[in-house]
Short mmCIF file of C-alpha atoms and ligand atoms in Angstrom, two decimals:
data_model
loop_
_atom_site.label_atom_id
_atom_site.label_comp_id
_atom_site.label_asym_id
_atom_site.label_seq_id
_atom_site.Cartn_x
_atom_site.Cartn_y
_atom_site.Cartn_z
CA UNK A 1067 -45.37 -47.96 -61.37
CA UNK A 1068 -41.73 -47.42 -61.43
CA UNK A 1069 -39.23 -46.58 -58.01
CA UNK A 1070 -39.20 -42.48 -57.49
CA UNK A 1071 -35.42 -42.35 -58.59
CA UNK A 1072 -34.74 -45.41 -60.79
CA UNK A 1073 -33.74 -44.71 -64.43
CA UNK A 1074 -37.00 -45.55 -66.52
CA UNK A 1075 -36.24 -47.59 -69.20
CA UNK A 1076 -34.10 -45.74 -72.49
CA UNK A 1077 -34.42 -42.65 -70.20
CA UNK A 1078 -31.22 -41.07 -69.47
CA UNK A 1079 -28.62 -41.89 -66.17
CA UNK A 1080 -29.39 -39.57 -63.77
CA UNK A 1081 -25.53 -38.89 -61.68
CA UNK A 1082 -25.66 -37.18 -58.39
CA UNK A 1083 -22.53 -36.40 -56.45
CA UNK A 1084 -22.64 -34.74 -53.00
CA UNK A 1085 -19.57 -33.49 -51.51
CA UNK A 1086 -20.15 -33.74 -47.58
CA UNK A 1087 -18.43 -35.46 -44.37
CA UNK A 1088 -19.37 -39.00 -45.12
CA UNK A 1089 -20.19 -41.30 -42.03
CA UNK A 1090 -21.70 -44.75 -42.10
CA UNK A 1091 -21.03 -47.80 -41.07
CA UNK A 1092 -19.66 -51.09 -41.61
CA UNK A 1093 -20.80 -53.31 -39.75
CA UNK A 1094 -21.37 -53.16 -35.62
CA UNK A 1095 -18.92 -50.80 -33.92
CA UNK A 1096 -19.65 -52.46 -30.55
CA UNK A 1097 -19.32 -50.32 -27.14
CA UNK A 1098 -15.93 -49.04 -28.41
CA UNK A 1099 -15.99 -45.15 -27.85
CA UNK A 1100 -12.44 -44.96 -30.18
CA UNK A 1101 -12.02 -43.20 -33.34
CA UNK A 1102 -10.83 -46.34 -34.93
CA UNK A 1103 -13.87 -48.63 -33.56
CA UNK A 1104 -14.41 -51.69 -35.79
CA UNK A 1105 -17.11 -51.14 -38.53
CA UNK A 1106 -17.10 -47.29 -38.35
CA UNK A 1107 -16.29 -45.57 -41.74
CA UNK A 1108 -15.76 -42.04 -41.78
CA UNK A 1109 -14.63 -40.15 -44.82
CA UNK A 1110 -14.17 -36.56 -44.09
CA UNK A 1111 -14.60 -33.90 -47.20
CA UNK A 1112 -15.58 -36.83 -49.74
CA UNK A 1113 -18.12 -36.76 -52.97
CA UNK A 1114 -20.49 -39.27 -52.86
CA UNK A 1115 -21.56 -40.81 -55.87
CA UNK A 1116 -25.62 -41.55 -56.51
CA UNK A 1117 -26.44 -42.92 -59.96
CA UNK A 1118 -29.96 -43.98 -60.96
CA UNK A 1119 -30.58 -43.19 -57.14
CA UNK A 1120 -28.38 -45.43 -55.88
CA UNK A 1121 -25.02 -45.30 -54.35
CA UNK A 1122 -22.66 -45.64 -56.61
CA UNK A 1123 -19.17 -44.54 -55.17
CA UNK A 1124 -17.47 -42.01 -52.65
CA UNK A 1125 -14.66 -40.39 -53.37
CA UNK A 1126 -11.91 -37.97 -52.52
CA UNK A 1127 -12.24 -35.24 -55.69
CA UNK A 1128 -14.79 -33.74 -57.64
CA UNK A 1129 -16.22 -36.01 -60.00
CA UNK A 1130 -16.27 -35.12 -64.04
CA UNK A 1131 -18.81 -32.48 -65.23
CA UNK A 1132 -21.53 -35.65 -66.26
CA UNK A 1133 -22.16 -35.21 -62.30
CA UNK A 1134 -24.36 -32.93 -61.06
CA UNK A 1135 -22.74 -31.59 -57.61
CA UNK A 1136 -23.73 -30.38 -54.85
CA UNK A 1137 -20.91 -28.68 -53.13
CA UNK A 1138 -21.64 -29.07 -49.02
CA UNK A 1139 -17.96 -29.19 -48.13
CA UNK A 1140 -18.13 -28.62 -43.70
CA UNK A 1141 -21.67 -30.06 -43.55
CA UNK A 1142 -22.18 -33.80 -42.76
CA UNK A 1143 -23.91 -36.51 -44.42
CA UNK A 1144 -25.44 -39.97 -43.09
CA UNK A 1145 -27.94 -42.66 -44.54
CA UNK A 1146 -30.73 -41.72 -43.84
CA UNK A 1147 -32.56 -43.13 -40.69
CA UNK A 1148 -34.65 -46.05 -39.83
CA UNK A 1149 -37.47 -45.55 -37.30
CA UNK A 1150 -38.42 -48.99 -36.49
CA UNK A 1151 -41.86 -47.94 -34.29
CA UNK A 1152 -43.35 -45.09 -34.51
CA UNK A 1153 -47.35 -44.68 -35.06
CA UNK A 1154 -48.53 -42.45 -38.07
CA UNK A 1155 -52.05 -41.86 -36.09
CA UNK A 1156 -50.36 -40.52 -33.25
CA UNK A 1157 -48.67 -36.94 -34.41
CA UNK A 1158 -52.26 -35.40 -32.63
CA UNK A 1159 -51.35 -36.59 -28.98
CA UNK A 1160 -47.75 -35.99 -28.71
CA UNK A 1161 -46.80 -34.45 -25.58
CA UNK A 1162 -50.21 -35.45 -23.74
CA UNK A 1163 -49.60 -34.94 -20.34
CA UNK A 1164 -49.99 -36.83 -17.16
CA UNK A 1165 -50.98 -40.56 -17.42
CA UNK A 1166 -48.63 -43.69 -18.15
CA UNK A 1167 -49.38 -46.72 -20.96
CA UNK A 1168 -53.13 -47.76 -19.72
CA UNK A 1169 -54.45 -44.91 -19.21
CA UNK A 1170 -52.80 -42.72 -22.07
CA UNK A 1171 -54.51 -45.04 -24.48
CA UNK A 1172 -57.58 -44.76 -23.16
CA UNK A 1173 -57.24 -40.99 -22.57
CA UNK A 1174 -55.80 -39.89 -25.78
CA UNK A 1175 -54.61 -42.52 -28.00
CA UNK A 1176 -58.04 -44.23 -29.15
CA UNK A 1177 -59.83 -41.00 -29.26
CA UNK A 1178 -57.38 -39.90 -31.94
CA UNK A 1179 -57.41 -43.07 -34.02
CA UNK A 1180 -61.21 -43.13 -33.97
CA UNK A 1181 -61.12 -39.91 -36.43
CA UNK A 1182 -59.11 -42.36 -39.18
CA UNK A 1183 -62.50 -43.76 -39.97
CA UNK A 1184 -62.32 -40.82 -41.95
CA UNK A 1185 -60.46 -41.64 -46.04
CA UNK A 1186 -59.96 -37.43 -45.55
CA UNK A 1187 -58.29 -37.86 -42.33
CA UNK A 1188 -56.33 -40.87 -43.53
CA UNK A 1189 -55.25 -38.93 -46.49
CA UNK A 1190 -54.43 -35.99 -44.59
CA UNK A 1191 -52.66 -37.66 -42.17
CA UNK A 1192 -50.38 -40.14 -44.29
CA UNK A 1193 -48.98 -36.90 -46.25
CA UNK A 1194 -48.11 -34.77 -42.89
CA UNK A 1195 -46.54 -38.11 -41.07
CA UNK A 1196 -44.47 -38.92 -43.99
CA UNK A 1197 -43.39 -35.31 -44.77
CA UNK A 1198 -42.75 -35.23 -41.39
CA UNK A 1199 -40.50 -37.68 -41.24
CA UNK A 1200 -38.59 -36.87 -43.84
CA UNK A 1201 -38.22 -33.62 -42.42
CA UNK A 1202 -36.78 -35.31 -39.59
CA UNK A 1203 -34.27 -36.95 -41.48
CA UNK A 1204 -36.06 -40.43 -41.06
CA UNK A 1205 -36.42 -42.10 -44.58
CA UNK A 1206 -37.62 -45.67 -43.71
CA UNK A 1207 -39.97 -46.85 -40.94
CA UNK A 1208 -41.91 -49.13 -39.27
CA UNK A 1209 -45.58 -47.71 -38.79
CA UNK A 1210 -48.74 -48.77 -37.34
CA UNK A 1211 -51.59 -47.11 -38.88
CA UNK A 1212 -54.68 -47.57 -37.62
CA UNK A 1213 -57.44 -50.60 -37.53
CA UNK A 1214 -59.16 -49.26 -40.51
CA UNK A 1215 -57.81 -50.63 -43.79
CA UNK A 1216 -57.95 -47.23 -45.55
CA UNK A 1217 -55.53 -46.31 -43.30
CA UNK A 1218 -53.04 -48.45 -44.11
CA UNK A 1219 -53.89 -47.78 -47.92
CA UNK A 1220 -53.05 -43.88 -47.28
CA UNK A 1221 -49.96 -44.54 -45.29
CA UNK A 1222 -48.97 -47.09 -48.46
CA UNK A 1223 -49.96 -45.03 -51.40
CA UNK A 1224 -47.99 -41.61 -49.98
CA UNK A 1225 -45.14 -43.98 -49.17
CA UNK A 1226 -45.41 -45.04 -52.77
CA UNK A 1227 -45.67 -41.68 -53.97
CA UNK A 1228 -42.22 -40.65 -52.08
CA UNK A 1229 -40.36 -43.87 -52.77
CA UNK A 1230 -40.15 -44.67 -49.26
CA UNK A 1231 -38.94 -47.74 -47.71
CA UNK A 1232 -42.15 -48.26 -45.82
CA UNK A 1233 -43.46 -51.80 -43.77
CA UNK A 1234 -47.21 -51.60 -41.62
CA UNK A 1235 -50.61 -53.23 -41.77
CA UNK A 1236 -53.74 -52.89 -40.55
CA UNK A 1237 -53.60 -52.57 -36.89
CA UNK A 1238 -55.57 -55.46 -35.22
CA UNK A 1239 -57.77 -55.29 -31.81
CA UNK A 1240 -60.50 -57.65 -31.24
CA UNK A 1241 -61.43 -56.56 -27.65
CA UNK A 1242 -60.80 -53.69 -24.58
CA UNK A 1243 -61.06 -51.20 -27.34
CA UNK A 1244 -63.75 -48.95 -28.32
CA UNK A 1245 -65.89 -50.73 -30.59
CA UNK A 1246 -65.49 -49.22 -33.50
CA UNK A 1247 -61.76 -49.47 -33.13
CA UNK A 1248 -62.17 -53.25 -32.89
CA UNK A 1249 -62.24 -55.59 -36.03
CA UNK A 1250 -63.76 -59.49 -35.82
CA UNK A 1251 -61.26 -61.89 -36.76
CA UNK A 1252 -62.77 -63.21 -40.34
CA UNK A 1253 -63.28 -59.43 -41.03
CA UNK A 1254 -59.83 -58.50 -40.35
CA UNK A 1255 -58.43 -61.46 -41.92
CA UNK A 1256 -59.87 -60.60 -45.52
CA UNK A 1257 -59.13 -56.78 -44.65
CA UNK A 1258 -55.45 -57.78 -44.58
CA UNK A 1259 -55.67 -60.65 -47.20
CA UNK A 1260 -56.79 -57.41 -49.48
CA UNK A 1261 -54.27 -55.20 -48.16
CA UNK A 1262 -51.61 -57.65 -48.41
CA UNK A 1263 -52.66 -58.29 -51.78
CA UNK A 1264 -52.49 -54.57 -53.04
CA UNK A 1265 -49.07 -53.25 -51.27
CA UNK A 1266 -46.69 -56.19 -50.43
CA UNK A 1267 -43.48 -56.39 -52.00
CA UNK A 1268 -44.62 -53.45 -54.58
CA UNK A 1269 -41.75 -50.82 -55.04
CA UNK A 1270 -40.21 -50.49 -51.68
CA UNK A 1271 -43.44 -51.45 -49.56
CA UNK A 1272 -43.69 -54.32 -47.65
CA UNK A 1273 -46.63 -55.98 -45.18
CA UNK A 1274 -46.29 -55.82 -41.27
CA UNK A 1275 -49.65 -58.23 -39.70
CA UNK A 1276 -49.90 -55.51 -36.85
CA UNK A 1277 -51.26 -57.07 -33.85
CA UNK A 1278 -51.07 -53.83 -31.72
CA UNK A 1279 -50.75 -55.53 -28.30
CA UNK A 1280 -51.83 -58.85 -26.38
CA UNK A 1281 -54.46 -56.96 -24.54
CA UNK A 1282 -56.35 -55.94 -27.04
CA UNK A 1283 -56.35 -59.29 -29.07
CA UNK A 1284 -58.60 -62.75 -28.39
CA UNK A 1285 -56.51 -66.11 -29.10
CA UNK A 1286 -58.71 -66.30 -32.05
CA UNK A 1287 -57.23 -63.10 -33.39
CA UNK A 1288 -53.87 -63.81 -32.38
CA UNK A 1289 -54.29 -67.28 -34.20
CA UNK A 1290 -55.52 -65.67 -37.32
CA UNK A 1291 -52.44 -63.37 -36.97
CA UNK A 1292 -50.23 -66.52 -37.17
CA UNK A 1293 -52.05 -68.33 -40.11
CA UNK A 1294 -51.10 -64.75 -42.39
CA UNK A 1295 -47.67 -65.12 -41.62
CA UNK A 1296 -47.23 -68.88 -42.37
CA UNK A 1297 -49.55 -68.10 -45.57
CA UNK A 1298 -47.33 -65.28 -46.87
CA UNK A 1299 -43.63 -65.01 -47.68
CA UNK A 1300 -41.85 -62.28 -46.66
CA UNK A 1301 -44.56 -60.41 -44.41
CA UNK A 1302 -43.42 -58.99 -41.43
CA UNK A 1303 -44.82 -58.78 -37.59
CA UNK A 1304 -45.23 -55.39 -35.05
CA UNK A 1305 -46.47 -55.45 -32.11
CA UNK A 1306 -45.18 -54.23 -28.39
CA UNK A 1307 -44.20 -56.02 -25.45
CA UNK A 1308 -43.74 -55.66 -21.96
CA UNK A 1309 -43.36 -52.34 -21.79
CA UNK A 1310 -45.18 -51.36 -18.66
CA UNK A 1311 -45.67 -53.14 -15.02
CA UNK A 1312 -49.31 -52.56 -14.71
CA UNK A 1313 -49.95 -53.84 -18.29
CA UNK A 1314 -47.48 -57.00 -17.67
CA UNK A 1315 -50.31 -57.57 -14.86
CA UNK A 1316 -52.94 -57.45 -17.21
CA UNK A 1317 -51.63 -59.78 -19.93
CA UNK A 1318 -50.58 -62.45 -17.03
CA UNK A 1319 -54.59 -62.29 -16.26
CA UNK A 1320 -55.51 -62.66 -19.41
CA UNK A 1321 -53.32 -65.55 -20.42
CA UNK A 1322 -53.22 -67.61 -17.39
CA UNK A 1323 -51.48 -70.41 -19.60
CA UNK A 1324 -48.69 -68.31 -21.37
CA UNK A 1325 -45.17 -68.24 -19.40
CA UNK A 1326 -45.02 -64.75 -19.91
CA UNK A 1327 -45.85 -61.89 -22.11
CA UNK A 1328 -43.57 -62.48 -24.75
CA UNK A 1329 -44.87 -66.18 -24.51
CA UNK A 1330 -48.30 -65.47 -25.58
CA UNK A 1331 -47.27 -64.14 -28.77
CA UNK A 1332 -44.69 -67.09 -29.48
CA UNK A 1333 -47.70 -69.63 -28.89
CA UNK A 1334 -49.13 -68.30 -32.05
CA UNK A 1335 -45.95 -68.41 -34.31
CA UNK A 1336 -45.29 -64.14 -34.18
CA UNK A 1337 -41.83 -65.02 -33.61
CA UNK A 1338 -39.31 -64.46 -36.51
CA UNK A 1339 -36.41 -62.54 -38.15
CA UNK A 1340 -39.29 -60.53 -39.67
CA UNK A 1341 -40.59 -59.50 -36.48
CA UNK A 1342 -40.68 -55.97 -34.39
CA UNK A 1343 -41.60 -55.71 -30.87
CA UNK A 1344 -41.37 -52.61 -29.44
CA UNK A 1345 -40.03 -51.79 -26.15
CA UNK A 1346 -39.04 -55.39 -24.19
CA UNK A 1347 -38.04 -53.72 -20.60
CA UNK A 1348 -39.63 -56.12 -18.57
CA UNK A 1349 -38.09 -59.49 -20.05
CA UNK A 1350 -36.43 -62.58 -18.08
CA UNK A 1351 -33.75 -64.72 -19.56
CA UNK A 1352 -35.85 -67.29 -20.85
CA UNK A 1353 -37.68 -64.20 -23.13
CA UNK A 1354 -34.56 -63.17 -24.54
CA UNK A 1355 -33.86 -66.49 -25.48
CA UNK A 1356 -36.68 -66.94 -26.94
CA UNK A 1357 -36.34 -63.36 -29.03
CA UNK A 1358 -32.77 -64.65 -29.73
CA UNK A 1359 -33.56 -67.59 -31.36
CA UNK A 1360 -36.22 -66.45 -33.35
CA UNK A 1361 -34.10 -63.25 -34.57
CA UNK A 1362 -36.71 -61.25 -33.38
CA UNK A 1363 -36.04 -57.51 -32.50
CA UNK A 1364 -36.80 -55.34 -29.66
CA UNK A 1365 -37.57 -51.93 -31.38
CA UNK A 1366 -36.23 -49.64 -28.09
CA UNK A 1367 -38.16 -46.75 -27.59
CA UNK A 1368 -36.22 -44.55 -25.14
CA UNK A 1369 -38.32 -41.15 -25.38
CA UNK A 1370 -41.72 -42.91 -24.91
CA UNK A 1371 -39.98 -45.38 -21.68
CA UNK A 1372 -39.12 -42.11 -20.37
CA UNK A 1373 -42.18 -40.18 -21.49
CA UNK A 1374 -44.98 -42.55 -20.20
CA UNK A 1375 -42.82 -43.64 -17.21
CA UNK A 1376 -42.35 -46.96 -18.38
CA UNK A 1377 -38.82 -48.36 -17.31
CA UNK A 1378 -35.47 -48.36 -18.10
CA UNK A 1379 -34.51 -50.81 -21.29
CA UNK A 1380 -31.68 -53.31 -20.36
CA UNK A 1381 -29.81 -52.88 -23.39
CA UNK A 1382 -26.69 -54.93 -22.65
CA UNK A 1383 -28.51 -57.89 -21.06
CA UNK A 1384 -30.55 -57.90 -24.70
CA UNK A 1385 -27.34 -58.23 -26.90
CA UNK A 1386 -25.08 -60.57 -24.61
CA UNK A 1387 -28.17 -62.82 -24.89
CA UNK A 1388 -27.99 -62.57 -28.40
CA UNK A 1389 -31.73 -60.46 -29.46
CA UNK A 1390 -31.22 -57.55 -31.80
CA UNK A 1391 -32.27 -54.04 -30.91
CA UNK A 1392 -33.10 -51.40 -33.27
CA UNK A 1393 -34.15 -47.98 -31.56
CA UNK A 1394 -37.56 -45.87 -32.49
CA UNK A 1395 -39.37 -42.92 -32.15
CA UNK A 1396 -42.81 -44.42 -30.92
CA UNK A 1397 -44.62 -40.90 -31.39
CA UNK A 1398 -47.01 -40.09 -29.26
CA UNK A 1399 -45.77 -42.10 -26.54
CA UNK A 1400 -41.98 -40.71 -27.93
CA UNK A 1401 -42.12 -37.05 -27.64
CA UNK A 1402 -40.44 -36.32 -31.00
CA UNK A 1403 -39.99 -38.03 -34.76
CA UNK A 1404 -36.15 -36.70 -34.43
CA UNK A 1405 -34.40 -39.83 -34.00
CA UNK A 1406 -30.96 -37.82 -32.80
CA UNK A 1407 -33.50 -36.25 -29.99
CA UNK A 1408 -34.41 -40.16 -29.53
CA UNK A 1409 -30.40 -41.30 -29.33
CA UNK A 1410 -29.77 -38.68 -26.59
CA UNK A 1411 -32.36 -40.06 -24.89
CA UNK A 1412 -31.30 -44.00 -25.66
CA UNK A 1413 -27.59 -42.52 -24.00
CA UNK A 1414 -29.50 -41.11 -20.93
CA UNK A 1415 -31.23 -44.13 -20.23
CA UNK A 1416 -28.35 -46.28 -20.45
CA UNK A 1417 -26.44 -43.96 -18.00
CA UNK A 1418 -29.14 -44.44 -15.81
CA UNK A 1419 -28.03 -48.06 -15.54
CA UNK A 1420 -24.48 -47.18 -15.18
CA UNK A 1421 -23.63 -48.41 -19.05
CA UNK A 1422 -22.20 -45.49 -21.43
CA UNK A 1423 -24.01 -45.79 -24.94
CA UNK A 1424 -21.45 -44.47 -27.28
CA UNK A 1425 -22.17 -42.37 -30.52
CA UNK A 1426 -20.95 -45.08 -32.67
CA UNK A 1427 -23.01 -47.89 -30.91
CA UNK A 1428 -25.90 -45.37 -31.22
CA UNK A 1429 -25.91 -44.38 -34.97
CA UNK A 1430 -25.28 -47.94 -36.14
CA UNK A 1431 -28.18 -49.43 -34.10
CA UNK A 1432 -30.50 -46.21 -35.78
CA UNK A 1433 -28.79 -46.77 -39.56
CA UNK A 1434 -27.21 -49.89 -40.57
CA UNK A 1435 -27.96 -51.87 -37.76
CA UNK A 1436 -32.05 -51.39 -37.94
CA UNK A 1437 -31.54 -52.27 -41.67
CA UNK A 1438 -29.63 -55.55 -40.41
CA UNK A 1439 -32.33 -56.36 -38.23
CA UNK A 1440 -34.93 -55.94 -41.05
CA UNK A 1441 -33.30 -57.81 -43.36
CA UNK A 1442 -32.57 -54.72 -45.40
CA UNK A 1443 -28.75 -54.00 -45.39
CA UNK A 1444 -28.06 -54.55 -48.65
CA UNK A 1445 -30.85 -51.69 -49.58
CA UNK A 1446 -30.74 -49.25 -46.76
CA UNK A 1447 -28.95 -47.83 -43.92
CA UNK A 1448 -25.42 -47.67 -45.62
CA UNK A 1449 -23.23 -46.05 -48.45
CA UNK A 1450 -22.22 -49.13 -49.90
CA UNK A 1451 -22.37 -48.92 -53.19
CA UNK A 1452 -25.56 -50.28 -54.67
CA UNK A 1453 -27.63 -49.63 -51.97
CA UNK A 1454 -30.68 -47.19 -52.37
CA UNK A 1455 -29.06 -42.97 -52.08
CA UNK A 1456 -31.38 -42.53 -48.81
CA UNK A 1457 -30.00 -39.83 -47.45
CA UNK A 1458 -29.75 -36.92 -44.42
CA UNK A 1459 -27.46 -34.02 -44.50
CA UNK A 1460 -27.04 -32.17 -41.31
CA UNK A 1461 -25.26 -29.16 -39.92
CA UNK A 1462 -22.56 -29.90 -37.60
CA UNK A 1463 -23.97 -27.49 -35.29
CA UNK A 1464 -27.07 -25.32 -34.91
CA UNK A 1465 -26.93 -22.26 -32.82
CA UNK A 1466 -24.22 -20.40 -30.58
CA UNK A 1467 -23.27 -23.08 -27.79
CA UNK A 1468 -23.78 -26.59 -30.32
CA UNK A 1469 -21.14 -24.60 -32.64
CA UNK A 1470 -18.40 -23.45 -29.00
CA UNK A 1471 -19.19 -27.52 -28.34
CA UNK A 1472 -18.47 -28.25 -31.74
CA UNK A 1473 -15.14 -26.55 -32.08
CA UNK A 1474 -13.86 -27.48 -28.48
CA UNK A 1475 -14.18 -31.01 -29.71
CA UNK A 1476 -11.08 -32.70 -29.91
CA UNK A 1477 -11.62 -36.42 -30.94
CA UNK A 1478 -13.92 -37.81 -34.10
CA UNK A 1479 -16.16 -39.34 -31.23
CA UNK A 1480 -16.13 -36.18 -28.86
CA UNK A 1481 -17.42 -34.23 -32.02
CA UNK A 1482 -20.04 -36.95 -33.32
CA UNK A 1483 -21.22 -37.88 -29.47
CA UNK A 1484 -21.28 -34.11 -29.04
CA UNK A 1485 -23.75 -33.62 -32.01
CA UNK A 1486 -25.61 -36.52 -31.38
CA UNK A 1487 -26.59 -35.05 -27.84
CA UNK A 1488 -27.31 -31.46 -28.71
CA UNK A 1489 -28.45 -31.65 -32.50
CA UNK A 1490 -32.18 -32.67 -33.98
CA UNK A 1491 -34.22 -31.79 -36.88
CA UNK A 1492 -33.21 -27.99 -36.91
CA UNK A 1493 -29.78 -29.31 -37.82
CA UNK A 1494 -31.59 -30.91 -40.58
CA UNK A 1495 -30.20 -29.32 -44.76
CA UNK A 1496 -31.73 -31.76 -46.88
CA UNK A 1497 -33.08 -35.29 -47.38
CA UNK A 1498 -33.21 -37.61 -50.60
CA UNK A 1499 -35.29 -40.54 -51.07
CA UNK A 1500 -33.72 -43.03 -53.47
CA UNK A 1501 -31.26 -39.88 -54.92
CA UNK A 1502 -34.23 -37.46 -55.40
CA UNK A 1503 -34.60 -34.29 -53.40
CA UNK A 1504 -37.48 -34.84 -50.99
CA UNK A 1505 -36.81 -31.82 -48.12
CA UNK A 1506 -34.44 -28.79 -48.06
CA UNK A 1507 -34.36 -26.56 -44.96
CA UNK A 1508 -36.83 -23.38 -45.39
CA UNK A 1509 -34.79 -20.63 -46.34
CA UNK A 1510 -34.24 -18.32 -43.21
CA UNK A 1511 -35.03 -15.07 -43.36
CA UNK A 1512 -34.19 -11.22 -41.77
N1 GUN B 471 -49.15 -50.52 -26.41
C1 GUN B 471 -50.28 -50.72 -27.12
N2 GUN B 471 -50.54 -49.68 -27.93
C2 GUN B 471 -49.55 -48.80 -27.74
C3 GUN B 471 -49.26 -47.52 -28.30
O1 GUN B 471 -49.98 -46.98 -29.13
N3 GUN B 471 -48.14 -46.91 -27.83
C4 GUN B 471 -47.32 -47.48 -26.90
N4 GUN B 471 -46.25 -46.82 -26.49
N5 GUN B 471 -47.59 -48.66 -26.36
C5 GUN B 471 -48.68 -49.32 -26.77
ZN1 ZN B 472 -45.89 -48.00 -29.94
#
C-alpha cells in the first residue's frame, strides 16, 4: 500500500506551498532565552514548499502558478508534534479525580482497557485517538495500546490509513493485573511475533515491545521482552519508570536483586537508543548513567507528574548527565493531548525547581529534538527539505487577552514563550500528514 501523500508511480507531482511564519529548528537551542539562540530558525512571512508530501523548500515569494498556495500570511506554522507517551486506551479516564499512580490504575485505568477486548471498541477507539491527535496538532507518537493484540492492529491500521508516523505494541502484563488484562509469556511472545510481523517497518509504522511497567511483569516476561528485541532489527522499547515513591517501593520488593528500578529493566537488555521510558523523576546518578550510555530517553510527562501527584522531573540533572528527554502527553494520567498545554506545564515544573525552561528549549525537545531521540530527524520534526510535510498551523493568538499578550510582545521569544503558555488546540487552523490535509478548524459560526 503506498504512503498517504507520496506521488504513486507515473501519477502526477503533487506541489504544495504554504505561506505562514515558519519556525523550526536546527538543531538544540540549549537554555538560551535569545532571539538568536543556536539552532533556532525562524523565517517570518515565508512559503513553504511541500512536493510529493515532502518538504521541499521555504522561501521568501510566492512560488510559480504549478504551486498550489495557501495564502496564511500572520498565522504561524511548525512541524508538526511528537508525543512520545501518551496511551490511546486512556481518552475515557482523563481527568479522573482523586487518587495518585497505584491506585488510579486500579481505579480507572484497567477498568477502561478491559472494554478493548472488544475489535468494535478497538476500532472505535483507534479512529477518535488518532483524529484526536491530529486535532491537537500532534502528528507522530508513541502509544501504548492495550494487552490485546487487536488493539494494537486498530491503532496500526488507522495510523496506516492517515499516514501517520506511528511506533506501539502490544502492551505486556503477566501479573498484579486483572486477569484478563494479563497475557502468559509464550502467548504474548507469538502475539507480538504476529504483530511484529504484520506492521513493522510498513509505511511509516514501526514496533515498540511494550512492557507497560516492572510491576506488572514476571522476569520470565521481562526476559521474553529482551529476546524480541535482540531477535528484531529496528524494534523499539516503552515502558515507564520511576515515576512515583510508593511504586519505587513496590518494584524494590519485587526485585530484591536489581540496584534500582531502572536496573531491573537493564538486566534484561531494554536498554537502547530505541528505547522510551516515560517519566524518570526518581533516578540517582548511577541511573542516568546508565540511560546515558544506552541512549535511552526519558519521555517527561509534566501534566500527568503534576496530575497524579507524582514529582517534579529533574530536567537539568538528566541532560548534564548526558540522557535525552523528549516530553509527552501521557493521557489519562496527562490531562490533555495538547502538547503546548503540556509545555506550559513542562515550564511550570521547572520553575518549581528554580530552572527557567525557555520556549526555544521547549519546542525543540517536543519537535526536532523527540525526532532526534527516535532516530527520526531526517523524517520528522523539521522543515528541512526532504523530510516528510508533517505539519501544524496555529493562530498566534486565540481570544481577547492571548491577542493584548500577543501584541505587547516585544522580543521573538517574549511572543513565542507568550504563545506557548497561553495557546492549545483552539489555536489549532490546520494539520497535514505527509502534505495532505488531515484537520481544518470547524468553521465558526453566528
Ligand atoms: N505506570 C504503569 N502504567 C501506567 C499508566 O498507564 N500511566 C502512567 N502514568 N503510569 C503508569
Ligand atoms: Zn504512561
Amino acid at each position: 500500500m503506498s504512503m498517504r501523500g507520496a506521488r504513486r508511480p507515473g501519477g502526477p507531482t503533487t506541489r504544495l506551498a504554504i505561506r505562514a511564519d515558519l519556525l523550526d529548528f536546527t538543531a538544540d537551542p540549549g537554555w538560551s532565552a535569545a532571539d538568536d539562540a543556536p539552532g533556532l530558525r525562524y523565517r517570518a512571512d515565508h512559503w513553504l514548499l511541500v512536493e510529493d508530501g515532502r518538504v521541499a523548500g521555504v522561501q521568501p515569494g510566492a512560488p510559480d502558478a504549478s504551486w498550489q498556495r495557501q495564502d496564511h500570511m500572520g498565522r504561524l506554522l511548525m512541524p508538526g508534534f511528537v508525543d512520545t507517551h501518551v496511551h490511546m486506551p486512556q481518552l475515557e479516564v482523563i481527568a479522573s479525580y482523586g487518587a495518585e499512580l497505584l491506585e488510579w490504575l486500579n481505579t480507572y485505568t484497567f477498568p477502561a482497557e478491559r472494554r478493548y477486548a472488544d475489535a468494535t471498541v478497538c476500532e472505535a477507539g483507534a479512529q477518535r485517538f488518532l483524529d484526536a491527535l491530529l486535532a491537537h496538532g500532534t502528528t507522530s507518537a508513541v502509544v501504548f495500546p492495550t494487552v490485546h493484540p487487536g488493539s494494537a492492529d486498530a491503532l496500526f491500521a488507522a495510523a496506516q490509513q492517515r499516514g501517520m508516523r506511528v511506533i506501539a505494541g502490544q502492551c505486556l502484563m503477566d501479573r498484579h493485573a486483572p486477569a484478563d488484562l494479563t497475557v502468559a509469556v509464550e502467548r504474548a511472545e507469538a502475539d507480538s511475533e504476529a504483530l511484529i510481523a504484520r506492521w513493522h517497518g510498513r509505511d511509516r509504522l514501526a514496533y515498540a515491545v511494550t512492557v507497560r511497567f516492572a510491576p506488572t511483569s514476571t522476569d520470565a516476561q521481562l526476559a521474553m521482552a529482551g529476546r524480541l528485541l535482540a531477535r528484531h532489527d529496528g524494534l523499539y522499547m516503552q515502558t515507564h519508570v520511576a515515576e512515583n515513591r510508593a511504586e519505587l517501593a513496590w518494584v524494590a520488593e519485587l526485585f530484591p536483586n536489581a540496584r534500582s528500578y531502572l536496573d531491573v529493566y537493564a538486566r534484561h537488555g531494554l536498554l537502547g537508543t530505541r528505547s522510551v521510558l516515560a517519566h524518570g523523576i526518581w533516578l540517582d546518578a548511577t541511573d542516568r548513567d546508565a540511560l546515558a550510555r544506552s541512549r535511552s530517553q526519558i519521555a517527561h510527562s509534566p501534566s500527568s507528574n503534576l496530575f497524579l501527584g507524582s514529582g517534579l522531573m529533574p530536567w537539568r540533572a538528566h541532560e548534564d548527565a548526558g540522557v535525552p528527554v523528549s516530553l509527552a502527553t501521557d493521557v489519562g494520567g496527562g490531562t490533555s493531548l495538547a502538547m503546548l498545554r503540556t509545555l506550559a506545564d513542562a515550564y511550570k515544573v521547572q520553575a518549581l525547581q528554580h530552572v527557567r525552561l525557555p520556549a526555544w528549549k521547549a519546542l525543540y525537545t517536543a519537535t526536532r529534538g523527540a525526532a532526534h531521540a527516535l532516530g527520526l530527524d531526517s523524517e520528522i520534526g523539521s522543515f528541512d527539505t526532504g523530510c516528510t510535510a508533517d505539519l501544524a498551523l496555529w493562530d498566534w493568538a486565540h481570544g481577547s487577552v492571548a491577542i493584548a499578550r500577543d501584541d505587547a510582545a516585544r522580543t521573538l521569544h517574549e511572543r513565542v514563550f507568550a504563545w506557548m503558555t497561553l495557546a492549545d488546540e483552539r489555536n489549532l487552523q490546520a494539520t497535514w500528514v505527509a502534505g495532505q490535509p488531515l484537520y481544518r478548524t470547524p468553521e465558526t459560526t453566528t
